[in-house]
mmCIF file of C-alpha atoms in Angstrom:
data_model
loop_
_atom_site.group_PDB
_atom_site.id
_atom_site.type_symbol
_atom_site.label_atom_id
_atom_site.label_comp_id
_atom_site.label_asym_id
_atom_site.label_seq_id
_atom_site.Cartn_x
_atom_site.Cartn_y
_atom_site.Cartn_z
ATOM 1 C CA GLU A 1 98.532 -59.852 24.535
ATOM 2 C CA GLN A 2 99.014 -63.513 25.469
ATOM 3 C CA ALA A 3 99.010 -62.553 29.172
ATOM 4 C CA VAL A 4 95.697 -60.751 28.684
ATOM 5 C CA ARG A 5 94.115 -63.731 26.889
ATOM 6 C CA SER A 6 95.289 -66.232 29.473
ATOM 7 C CA GLY A 7 94.248 -63.890 32.289
ATOM 8 C CA LEU A 8 90.776 -63.513 30.830
ATOM 9 C CA ALA A 9 90.470 -67.277 30.383
ATOM 10 C CA ARG A 10 91.532 -67.832 33.994
ATOM 11 C CA LEU A 11 89.012 -65.242 35.204
ATOM 12 C CA GLN A 12 86.202 -66.885 33.247
ATOM 13 C CA THR A 13 87.190 -70.318 34.545
ATOM 14 C CA GLN A 14 87.136 -69.070 38.130
ATOM 15 C CA GLN A 15 83.710 -67.530 37.552
ATOM 16 C CA GLU A 16 82.426 -70.899 36.280
ATOM 17 C CA ILE A 17 83.876 -72.671 39.316
ATOM 18 C CA ILE A 18 82.181 -70.220 41.669
ATOM 19 C CA ASP A 19 78.888 -70.628 39.814
ATOM 20 C CA ALA A 20 79.153 -74.415 40.159
ATOM 21 C CA PHE A 21 79.683 -74.081 43.901
ATOM 22 C CA ARG A 22 76.769 -71.694 44.351
ATOM 23 C CA GLN A 23 74.301 -73.434 42.058
ATOM 24 C CA ALA A 24 75.076 -77.098 42.687
ATOM 25 C CA LEU A 25 77.662 -78.079 45.263
ATOM 26 C CA MET A 26 76.681 -75.953 48.252
ATOM 27 C CA PRO A 27 72.913 -76.611 47.938
ATOM 28 C CA GLN A 28 73.663 -80.317 47.525
ATOM 29 C CA ARG A 29 75.757 -80.395 50.700
ATOM 30 C CA GLN A 30 73.057 -78.494 52.594
ATOM 31 C CA ALA A 31 70.454 -81.026 51.453
ATOM 32 C CA ILE A 32 72.668 -83.933 52.513
ATOM 33 C CA VAL A 33 73.142 -82.446 55.967
ATOM 34 C CA ALA A 34 69.394 -81.835 56.285
ATOM 35 C CA ARG A 35 68.685 -85.467 55.368
ATOM 36 C CA GLU A 36 71.319 -86.751 57.773
ATOM 37 C CA GLN A 37 69.871 -84.536 60.504
ATOM 38 C CA GLU A 38 66.441 -86.058 59.895
ATOM 39 C CA ARG A 39 67.898 -89.562 59.933
ATOM 40 C CA TYR A 40 69.722 -88.723 63.157
ATOM 41 C CA ASN A 41 66.513 -87.368 64.711
ATOM 42 C CA PHE A 42 64.786 -90.658 63.898
ATOM 43 C CA MET A 43 67.782 -92.564 65.301
ATOM 44 C CA LEU A 44 68.589 -94.175 61.957
ATOM 45 C CA VAL A 45 72.196 -92.962 61.997
ATOM 46 C CA GLY A 46 74.588 -92.030 64.740
ATOM 47 C CA ALA A 47 76.152 -88.733 65.635
ATOM 48 C CA PHE A 48 79.337 -89.583 63.755
ATOM 49 C CA GLU A 49 77.505 -89.861 60.430
ATOM 50 C CA LEU A 50 75.879 -86.484 61.027
ATOM 51 C CA ILE A 51 79.211 -84.949 61.973
ATOM 52 C CA GLU A 52 80.813 -86.406 58.852
ATOM 53 C CA ALA A 53 78.101 -84.890 56.629
ATOM 54 C CA ARG A 54 78.565 -81.546 58.367
ATOM 55 C CA ARG A 55 82.341 -81.765 57.908
ATOM 56 C CA HIS A 56 81.872 -82.317 54.172
ATOM 57 C CA GLU A 57 79.576 -79.291 54.086
ATOM 58 C CA PHE A 58 82.219 -77.145 55.780
ATOM 59 C CA ASP A 59 84.876 -78.456 53.375
ATOM 60 C CA THR A 60 82.667 -77.400 50.460
ATOM 61 C CA TYR A 61 82.287 -73.900 51.893
ATOM 62 C CA GLN A 62 86.037 -73.692 52.429
ATOM 63 C CA ALA A 63 86.624 -74.637 48.792
ATOM 64 C CA TYR A 64 84.046 -72.031 47.727
ATOM 65 C CA ILE A 65 85.837 -69.317 49.692
ATOM 66 C CA GLU A 66 89.139 -70.367 48.123
ATOM 67 C CA ALA A 67 87.537 -70.196 44.656
ATOM 68 C CA VAL A 68 86.328 -66.662 45.372
ATOM 69 C CA ARG A 69 89.831 -65.734 46.507
ATOM 70 C CA ASP A 70 91.300 -67.236 43.332
ATOM 71 C CA TYR A 71 88.785 -65.263 41.263
ATOM 72 C CA TRP A 72 89.907 -61.988 42.792
ATOM 73 C CA LEU A 73 93.579 -62.911 42.383
ATOM 74 C CA ALA A 74 92.911 -63.620 38.691
ATOM 75 C CA HIS A 75 90.986 -60.343 38.470
ATOM 76 C CA ALA A 76 93.929 -58.390 39.897
ATOM 77 C CA ALA A 77 96.413 -60.195 37.626
ATOM 78 C CA LEU A 78 94.307 -59.367 34.570
ATOM 79 C CA GLU A 79 94.124 -55.714 35.610
ATOM 80 C CA ARG A 80 97.920 -55.669 35.900
ATOM 81 C CA ALA A 81 98.211 -57.286 32.456
ATOM 82 C CA ILE A 82 96.007 -54.663 30.784
ATOM 83 C CA GLY A 83 97.505 -51.836 32.823
ATOM 84 C CA GLY A 84 94.304 -50.528 34.395
ATOM 85 C CA ALA A 85 90.866 -51.286 35.703
ATOM 86 C CA LEU A 86 88.828 -53.909 33.941
ATOM 87 C CA PRO A 87 85.850 -52.712 31.949
ATOM 88 C CA LEU A 88 84.010 -55.817 33.171
ATOM 89 C CA PRO A 89 81.487 -55.362 35.966
ATOM 90 C CA PRO A 90 82.428 -57.171 39.167
ATOM 91 C CA PRO A 91 80.700 -60.512 39.678
ATOM 92 C CA GLN A 92 77.364 -60.581 41.423
ATOM 93 C CA ASP A 93 77.131 -61.280 45.126
ATOM 94 C CA PHE A 94 79.977 -63.444 46.331
ATOM 95 C CA THR A 95 78.258 -64.009 49.625
ATOM 96 C CA PRO A 96 80.190 -65.831 52.307
ATOM 97 C CA PRO A 97 78.567 -68.804 53.957
ATOM 98 C CA ALA A 98 75.486 -67.856 55.907
ATOM 99 C CA ALA A 99 75.797 -67.459 59.645
ATOM 100 C CA GLU A 100 73.458 -70.405 60.182
ATOM 101 C CA ILE A 101 76.023 -72.661 58.536
ATOM 102 C CA ILE A 102 78.594 -71.720 61.131
ATOM 103 C CA GLU A 103 76.101 -71.710 64.023
ATOM 104 C CA PRO A 104 72.822 -73.429 63.214
ATOM 105 C CA SER A 105 69.638 -71.544 63.990
ATOM 106 C CA GLY A 106 68.295 -72.289 67.400
ATOM 107 C CA GLY A 107 71.840 -72.260 68.730
ATOM 108 C CA ASP A 108 70.531 -70.893 72.022
ATOM 109 C CA ALA A 109 67.853 -73.591 72.301
ATOM 110 C CA HIS A 110 69.837 -75.270 75.065
ATOM 111 C CA ALA A 111 70.698 -72.100 76.941
ATOM 112 C CA HIS A 112 68.091 -72.976 79.552
ATOM 113 C CA HIS A 113 70.136 -75.995 80.705
ATOM 114 C CA GLY A 114 72.127 -73.826 83.074
ATOM 115 C CA GLN A 115 68.927 -73.135 84.993
ATOM 116 C CA HIS A 116 68.103 -76.763 85.795
ATOM 117 C CA GLY A 117 68.073 -77.338 89.511
ATOM 118 C CA ALA A 118 68.908 -73.717 90.276
ATOM 119 C CA ALA A 119 66.730 -72.677 93.190
ATOM 120 C CA LYS A 120 65.747 -69.077 93.426
ATOM 121 C CA ALA A 121 67.278 -67.539 96.513
ATOM 122 C CA PRO A 122 64.952 -65.395 98.640
ATOM 123 C CA SER A 123 65.792 -61.720 98.567
ATOM 124 C CA ALA A 124 67.263 -59.931 101.531
ATOM 125 C CA GLN A 125 63.973 -58.075 102.077
ATOM 126 C CA GLY A 126 62.068 -61.259 102.844
ATOM 127 C CA ASP A 127 60.102 -61.432 99.579
ATOM 128 C CA GLU A 128 58.596 -64.758 98.633
ATOM 129 C CA PRO A 129 60.455 -66.617 95.828
#
């Protein structure tokens, strides 16, 4: 019975940690990066400050993923303690970081750089370029 109580407490604590990441920490880090990006665009800060803000954002997402992992480990431990499946519904939407966090949107915006200075070769049939 003590194992069940402590397991339930651990599960609830992990849920609160995940909620804090999703509701406060991750949006805050995203806002910081957006502000630093604006400051960088206006040449108020250097690239290193922007990179540092981005690194902190990634660290926050890493901690969020670890918290989700810890939640599911606590969930499995509680199921073992009660000897079956939990009657609790699984938590809502533990979404991993969005793809734009890993590769910002507009990632192909510089794809045209490979075409600079590339002259179009005339075809073998004598067509105009």
